[in-house]
Amino acid sequence: MSEKEPLHVIKVEHTHPYRYDEDGFTVTRGNAWSAPGCHLGCGVIMYSDGDKLVKVEGDPEHPYNQGRLCVRCLAVPEAVNSPDRLLYPLKRSRENRGKNVFERITWDEALDTIEERFKYYKENFGAESVQFWQGTGRDIAAWISRLAWSFGSPNYTFNINAHSCYSPRIFACSFTTGTFWVGDYSQQFADRFDNPEWKCPDVTLVWGNEPLAANSDGAYGHWVLDVLERGSKLIVVDPRLTWLAAKADIWLQLRPGTDCAVALGMANYVIKEDLYDHEFVDMWCYGFDEFAEHVSEWTPERTEEVTGVAAEKIAAAARLYAQADAGLVQWGVALDQRIDNLENGRAIVCLMALTGNFDKPGTMIQPPELLKYITGWGREWLTPEQDEKRLGANYHPAVRVGSGAAGSSDCIEALLTGKPYPIKAVWMQSINSLACGGADTEVTMKAFNNSEFNVVADLFMTPTAMAFADIVLPIAMFPERNGIRCGDGCQRGETINQAVSPAGECRSDMEVNLELGRRFNPEAWPWENVEQMFSSIVEETGYTFEELRDVAPAYLPFEYGLHEKGKLRKDGGVGFPTTTGRIELWSHAFNNIGMDPMPTYYEQDNSPMSAPELCEEFPYILSTGARQWGYFHSEHRQVPHLRALHPEPTVQINPEDLADLGFEEGQWVWLEGPIGRTGRTGRCKRKVEAYPGMARGVMCTEHGWWHPEGDPEKLYDALELNCNNLITWDYGTTGWGANHKALACRVYPVKDGE
């Protein structure tokens, strides 16, 4: 245990211990922050009969989700007991990639081979010749970054095109305010809405997010309904009429990809109408006069021209948000999936600052976290000399100063070209690039097949594993292993508790990482087992992993007004952890890396305003990434009850457009469009859905599609179903950012036999 004084945590009282017997079942209380699942980490109760998981329910004594669960958790037993799971380590030769000719091997052979090959490449080509790719964060992210950096590779990266997910909002916040913020739904308190310090937000601004189906930043979607029931007004900014947009006091139906312009227009209105918080701006904001001049062109009328949102609606939304005593923003990945994704985040952060919506009840808060996994864990094991070799860091400003990860698009470029140095091996853990995170499938295929040796660790055989893997490692699901819930905008110390034995020879992600880490760099991995490793992370709670398991969730100390109390800055001074100690509307951090110090709107490539002639040939705007209730990215397609909810990929089209096109609902069509600036076009197959909530000329579709029941050697139909066929690997304006949300598109019927 640490010699530091442990934090004073607040424990949640439970009727039963974490494991007990009930009606012939063994019942295990735990947490669902891992696959198969989503980002949230809901409290769950798992019922097992012997070693068979029978059912999963929400934990009514858990303050976070208060017994509520979505269909993904309710269907976990189907996933755990699926006959299609990977059960044993597999191998095949490089020449047989794409062929279903795997051979079962032992864990010792798999790990020995990985160790031998990775060490060979390190000794002969440098540790940088091995890339480490991860999928969504959850409770596997920290271990992968430590594995990469302790091995000596600076090329740890995320399986998302140009880091177009979550990171941009985090670093837009960090560059502007010095840290990240989340909306205050009382989630930091064990007594939640009854806590006397908390205030219900007067206005909730949902921007580029569908919280009920896609929960970001550790925010449980139902919390939005909870605050609405307590009187909060609702503003929704979204091109599509979501369920929440239909309930909103104001819905801003913007042209896809114009979020930054909406934010700048609202900011200008707030300033011109003298609605900004004078006291907060005078005391805690830097560069107000420069910012006011910068946004002065964004009148409601100018904003309407660019975004398609009526000027009076821009004004009404700005007025409602600014005049609220407390307002929060629930934002989502749509803001990250633009070429200028940092600009979107910066503009909205500046709007928050103008209205004083920071660090007080019902606004944006700074939650304590045990481990900020988004910046990785174990960076001290990467030498400065190796960090200099990090792909993208020497020529893209956001990559250089951002999360410490390599640029994902730069990693693809190095795989394709061998420059600035050859890439020999790729570690792929919990990623499904071909069906989900990887853009431009043709390029993704070439890139990963250029690697001499690929390892994939996953739950099921995916298109990515079938296409690229030389070794496949079978991974345990969350009811089959232990873990911890400690980050992602979440303030509690919590354990993921094993309820049943792993299927076959599956092992947990962290067991695999610990074992390999000890082989590569035993000093960096001093623990004998994963429970010791977890204990080292949660030690500031005053508990070991085993002790925490009995009392979790343990809520960490929280207070408002940190910037006024000198608790945000390392030097102990009042203010925000920026150069000036203020929220920087004119940003020194951005200026220092050669970017515009104030948020600026950039028109997307291939849009009706930037390329009108091209858009005559491709007349529709396609927005990708719409969320579905039963799926998390490309997961869950082989779970029967979830697949039944939404059996095939769809494209939502305005009924009038549908009539003009002469299509029938349920008809299969091709969506086709230019792939960025490559000069090529790509297409994907979809079923038509008439949707009155789409504006004319705009279409919306889901991502992550493949057919697990399909032919393995046709990669489970991923190549024809993947909407990323229309998206290019990009570098945006900073090394981050790619257009996923405003693609030029045309649509035509699928012919017989296609």
mmCIF file of C-alpha atoms in Angstrom, residues 436-593:
data_model
loop_
_atom_site.group_PDB
_atom_site.id
_atom_site.type_symbol
_atom_site.label_atom_id
_atom_site.label_comp_id
_atom_site.label_asym_id
_atom_site.label_seq_id
_atom_site.Cartn_x
_atom_site.Cartn_y
_atom_site.Cartn_z
ATOM 1 C CA CYS A 436 -15.516 -0.433 -37.808
ATOM 2 C CA GLY A 437 -12.654 1.966 -37.047
ATOM 3 C CA GLY A 438 -10.560 1.754 -40.192
ATOM 4 C CA ALA A 439 -11.347 4.067 -43.101
ATOM 5 C CA ASP A 440 -11.043 3.274 -46.824
ATOM 6 C CA THR A 441 -11.205 -0.518 -46.705
ATOM 7 C CA GLU A 442 -8.972 -0.946 -49.738
ATOM 8 C CA VAL A 443 -6.182 1.005 -48.063
ATOM 9 C CA THR A 444 -6.721 -0.724 -44.703
ATOM 10 C CA MET A 445 -6.379 -4.113 -46.392
ATOM 11 C CA LYS A 446 -3.101 -3.122 -48.044
ATOM 12 C CA ALA A 447 -1.688 -1.515 -44.907
ATOM 13 C CA PHE A 448 -2.142 -4.333 -42.400
ATOM 14 C CA ASN A 449 -1.226 -6.994 -44.951
ATOM 15 C CA ASN A 450 2.117 -5.234 -45.426
ATOM 16 C CA SER A 451 3.029 -6.151 -41.853
ATOM 17 C CA GLU A 452 5.077 -9.344 -41.537
ATOM 18 C CA PHE A 453 3.432 -10.476 -38.305
ATOM 19 C CA ASN A 454 0.005 -9.626 -36.878
ATOM 20 C CA VAL A 455 -1.591 -10.617 -33.571
ATOM 21 C CA VAL A 456 -5.315 -10.136 -32.890
ATOM 22 C CA ALA A 457 -6.876 -10.489 -29.419
ATOM 23 C CA ASP A 458 -10.693 -10.590 -29.414
ATOM 24 C CA LEU A 459 -13.884 -12.318 -28.293
ATOM 25 C CA PHE A 460 -15.043 -13.624 -31.661
ATOM 26 C CA MET A 461 -13.520 -14.255 -35.066
ATOM 27 C CA THR A 462 -14.017 -10.902 -36.787
ATOM 28 C CA PRO A 463 -13.382 -9.708 -40.344
ATOM 29 C CA THR A 464 -10.186 -8.083 -39.038
ATOM 30 C CA ALA A 465 -8.902 -11.289 -37.449
ATOM 31 C CA MET A 466 -9.817 -13.341 -40.515
ATOM 32 C CA ALA A 467 -8.150 -10.887 -42.884
ATOM 33 C CA PHE A 468 -4.914 -10.136 -41.038
ATOM 34 C CA ALA A 469 -4.142 -12.329 -38.024
ATOM 35 C CA ASP A 470 -1.214 -14.732 -37.918
ATOM 36 C CA ILE A 471 -2.014 -15.470 -34.270
ATOM 37 C CA VAL A 472 -5.442 -15.066 -32.656
ATOM 38 C CA LEU A 473 -5.820 -14.875 -28.863
ATOM 39 C CA PRO A 474 -9.239 -15.699 -27.289
ATOM 40 C CA ILE A 475 -10.351 -13.104 -24.730
ATOM 41 C CA ALA A 476 -12.629 -13.490 -21.708
ATOM 42 C CA MET A 477 -15.801 -11.446 -21.311
ATOM 43 C CA PHE A 478 -16.465 -9.291 -18.247
ATOM 44 C CA PRO A 479 -18.506 -11.902 -16.284
ATOM 45 C CA GLU A 480 -15.533 -14.265 -16.664
ATOM 46 C CA ARG A 481 -12.759 -12.191 -15.089
ATOM 47 C CA ASN A 482 -11.800 -9.456 -12.654
ATOM 48 C CA GLY A 483 -11.089 -5.805 -13.414
ATOM 49 C CA ILE A 484 -11.517 -2.237 -12.191
ATOM 50 C CA ARG A 485 -13.680 0.722 -13.168
ATOM 51 C CA CYS A 486 -11.681 3.858 -12.542
ATOM 52 C CA GLY A 487 -11.855 6.485 -15.308
ATOM 53 C CA ASP A 488 -13.764 7.932 -18.287
ATOM 54 C CA GLY A 489 -15.462 10.805 -16.478
ATOM 55 C CA CYS A 490 -16.391 8.492 -13.620
ATOM 56 C CA GLN A 491 -15.581 9.308 -10.008
ATOM 57 C CA ARG A 492 -15.825 5.988 -8.186
ATOM 58 C CA GLY A 493 -13.505 3.135 -7.314
ATOM 59 C CA GLU A 494 -15.200 -0.005 -8.505
ATOM 60 C CA THR A 495 -14.457 -3.595 -9.354
ATOM 61 C CA ILE A 496 -15.426 -5.855 -12.230
ATOM 62 C CA ASN A 497 -16.055 -9.218 -10.583
ATOM 63 C CA GLN A 498 -15.754 -12.666 -12.080
ATOM 64 C CA ALA A 499 -19.005 -14.637 -11.902
ATOM 65 C CA VAL A 500 -18.165 -17.715 -14.010
ATOM 66 C CA SER A 501 -15.065 -19.423 -15.371
ATOM 67 C CA PRO A 502 -13.815 -18.298 -18.780
ATOM 68 C CA ALA A 503 -15.102 -20.262 -21.750
ATOM 69 C CA GLY A 504 -12.577 -22.680 -23.219
ATOM 70 C CA GLU A 505 -9.064 -21.332 -22.698
ATOM 71 C CA CYS A 506 -10.014 -17.640 -22.823
ATOM 72 C CA ARG A 507 -7.933 -15.211 -20.774
ATOM 73 C CA SER A 508 -8.614 -11.630 -19.785
ATOM 74 C CA ASP A 509 -7.059 -8.760 -21.729
ATOM 75 C CA MET A 510 -5.084 -7.693 -18.691
ATOM 76 C CA GLU A 511 -3.778 -11.196 -17.969
ATOM 77 C CA VAL A 512 -2.437 -11.356 -21.526
ATOM 78 C CA ASN A 513 -0.880 -7.898 -21.264
ATOM 79 C CA LEU A 514 0.664 -8.638 -17.865
ATOM 80 C CA GLU A 515 2.193 -11.904 -19.075
ATOM 81 C CA LEU A 516 3.692 -10.339 -22.199
ATOM 82 C CA GLY A 517 4.756 -7.232 -20.285
ATOM 83 C CA ARG A 518 6.711 -9.360 -17.826
ATOM 84 C CA ARG A 519 8.454 -11.056 -20.748
ATOM 85 C CA PHE A 520 9.324 -7.764 -22.449
ATOM 86 C CA ASN A 521 10.164 -5.585 -19.445
ATOM 87 C CA PRO A 522 9.710 -7.235 -16.021
ATOM 88 C CA GLU A 523 10.664 -4.023 -14.182
ATOM 89 C CA ALA A 524 7.622 -2.281 -15.635
ATOM 90 C CA TRP A 525 5.353 -5.178 -14.688
ATOM 91 C CA PRO A 526 6.325 -6.131 -11.097
ATOM 92 C CA TRP A 527 3.016 -7.778 -10.173
ATOM 93 C CA GLU A 528 2.504 -11.514 -9.785
ATOM 94 C CA ASN A 529 -1.131 -11.354 -10.883
ATOM 95 C CA VAL A 530 -3.694 -8.888 -12.192
ATOM 96 C CA GLU A 531 -5.310 -8.413 -8.785
ATOM 97 C CA GLN A 532 -2.014 -7.042 -7.437
ATOM 98 C CA MET A 533 -1.844 -4.735 -10.448
ATOM 99 C CA PHE A 534 -5.384 -3.487 -9.806
ATOM 100 C CA SER A 535 -4.553 -2.934 -6.146
ATOM 101 C CA SER A 536 -1.635 -0.678 -7.090
ATOM 102 C CA ILE A 537 -3.996 1.568 -9.065
ATOM 103 C CA VAL A 538 -6.790 1.808 -6.494
ATOM 104 C CA GLU A 539 -4.466 2.106 -3.486
ATOM 105 C CA GLU A 540 -5.363 5.748 -2.859
ATOM 106 C CA THR A 541 -8.843 4.579 -1.868
ATOM 107 C CA GLY A 542 -7.194 2.814 1.078
ATOM 108 C CA TYR A 543 -8.302 -0.588 -0.185
ATOM 109 C CA THR A 544 -6.737 -3.491 -2.023
ATOM 110 C CA PHE A 545 -8.649 -4.887 -4.998
ATOM 111 C CA GLU A 546 -10.105 -7.657 -2.851
ATOM 112 C CA GLU A 547 -11.145 -5.204 -0.122
ATOM 113 C CA LEU A 548 -12.638 -2.771 -2.618
ATOM 114 C CA ARG A 549 -14.656 -5.568 -4.187
ATOM 115 C CA ASP A 550 -16.562 -5.965 -0.917
ATOM 116 C CA VAL A 551 -17.449 -2.258 -0.525
ATOM 117 C CA ALA A 552 -17.602 -0.930 -4.101
ATOM 118 C CA PRO A 553 -18.609 1.437 -5.453
ATOM 119 C CA ALA A 554 -16.410 3.751 -3.373
ATOM 120 C CA TYR A 555 -17.088 7.395 -4.244
ATOM 121 C CA LEU A 556 -14.075 9.711 -4.209
ATOM 122 C CA PRO A 557 -14.075 13.144 -2.542
ATOM 123 C CA PHE A 558 -15.649 15.871 -4.693
ATOM 124 C CA GLU A 559 -16.137 19.599 -4.393
ATOM 125 C CA TYR A 560 -17.222 22.477 -6.598
ATOM 126 C CA GLY A 561 -15.292 25.691 -7.177
ATOM 127 C CA LEU A 562 -11.897 24.066 -7.578
ATOM 128 C CA HIS A 563 -10.553 26.969 -9.661
ATOM 129 C CA GLU A 564 -11.403 29.404 -6.878
ATOM 130 C CA LYS A 565 -9.736 27.238 -4.220
ATOM 131 C CA GLY A 566 -6.400 26.656 -5.943
ATOM 132 C CA LYS A 567 -7.151 22.976 -6.525
ATOM 133 C CA LEU A 568 -6.842 22.804 -10.307
ATOM 134 C CA ARG A 569 -3.313 24.126 -10.759
ATOM 135 C CA LYS A 570 -0.190 22.177 -9.814
ATOM 136 C CA ASP A 571 1.306 25.332 -8.284
ATOM 137 C CA GLY A 572 -1.649 25.643 -5.911
ATOM 138 C CA GLY A 573 -2.658 29.006 -7.307
ATOM 139 C CA VAL A 574 -6.233 29.998 -7.998
ATOM 140 C CA GLY A 575 -7.521 29.733 -11.528
ATOM 141 C CA PHE A 576 -7.364 27.200 -14.313
ATOM 142 C CA PRO A 577 -4.306 25.133 -15.305
ATOM 143 C CA THR A 578 -3.469 27.216 -18.378
ATOM 144 C CA THR A 579 -0.613 29.620 -19.122
ATOM 145 C CA THR A 580 -2.675 32.575 -17.917
ATOM 146 C CA GLY A 581 -4.606 30.776 -15.178
ATOM 147 C CA ARG A 582 -7.790 31.583 -17.079
ATOM 148 C CA ILE A 583 -9.957 29.888 -19.666
ATOM 149 C CA GLU A 584 -8.226 31.001 -22.843
ATOM 150 C CA LEU A 585 -10.680 32.179 -25.486
ATOM 151 C CA TRP A 586 -7.444 33.233 -27.185
ATOM 152 C CA SER A 587 -5.364 30.119 -26.603
ATOM 153 C CA HIS A 588 -1.643 30.210 -25.909
ATOM 154 C CA ALA A 589 -1.552 26.416 -26.191
ATOM 155 C CA PHE A 590 -2.915 26.475 -29.747
ATOM 156 C CA ASN A 591 -0.839 29.468 -30.709
ATOM 157 C CA ASN A 592 2.311 27.695 -29.507
ATOM 158 C CA ILE A 593 1.746 24.780 -31.882
#
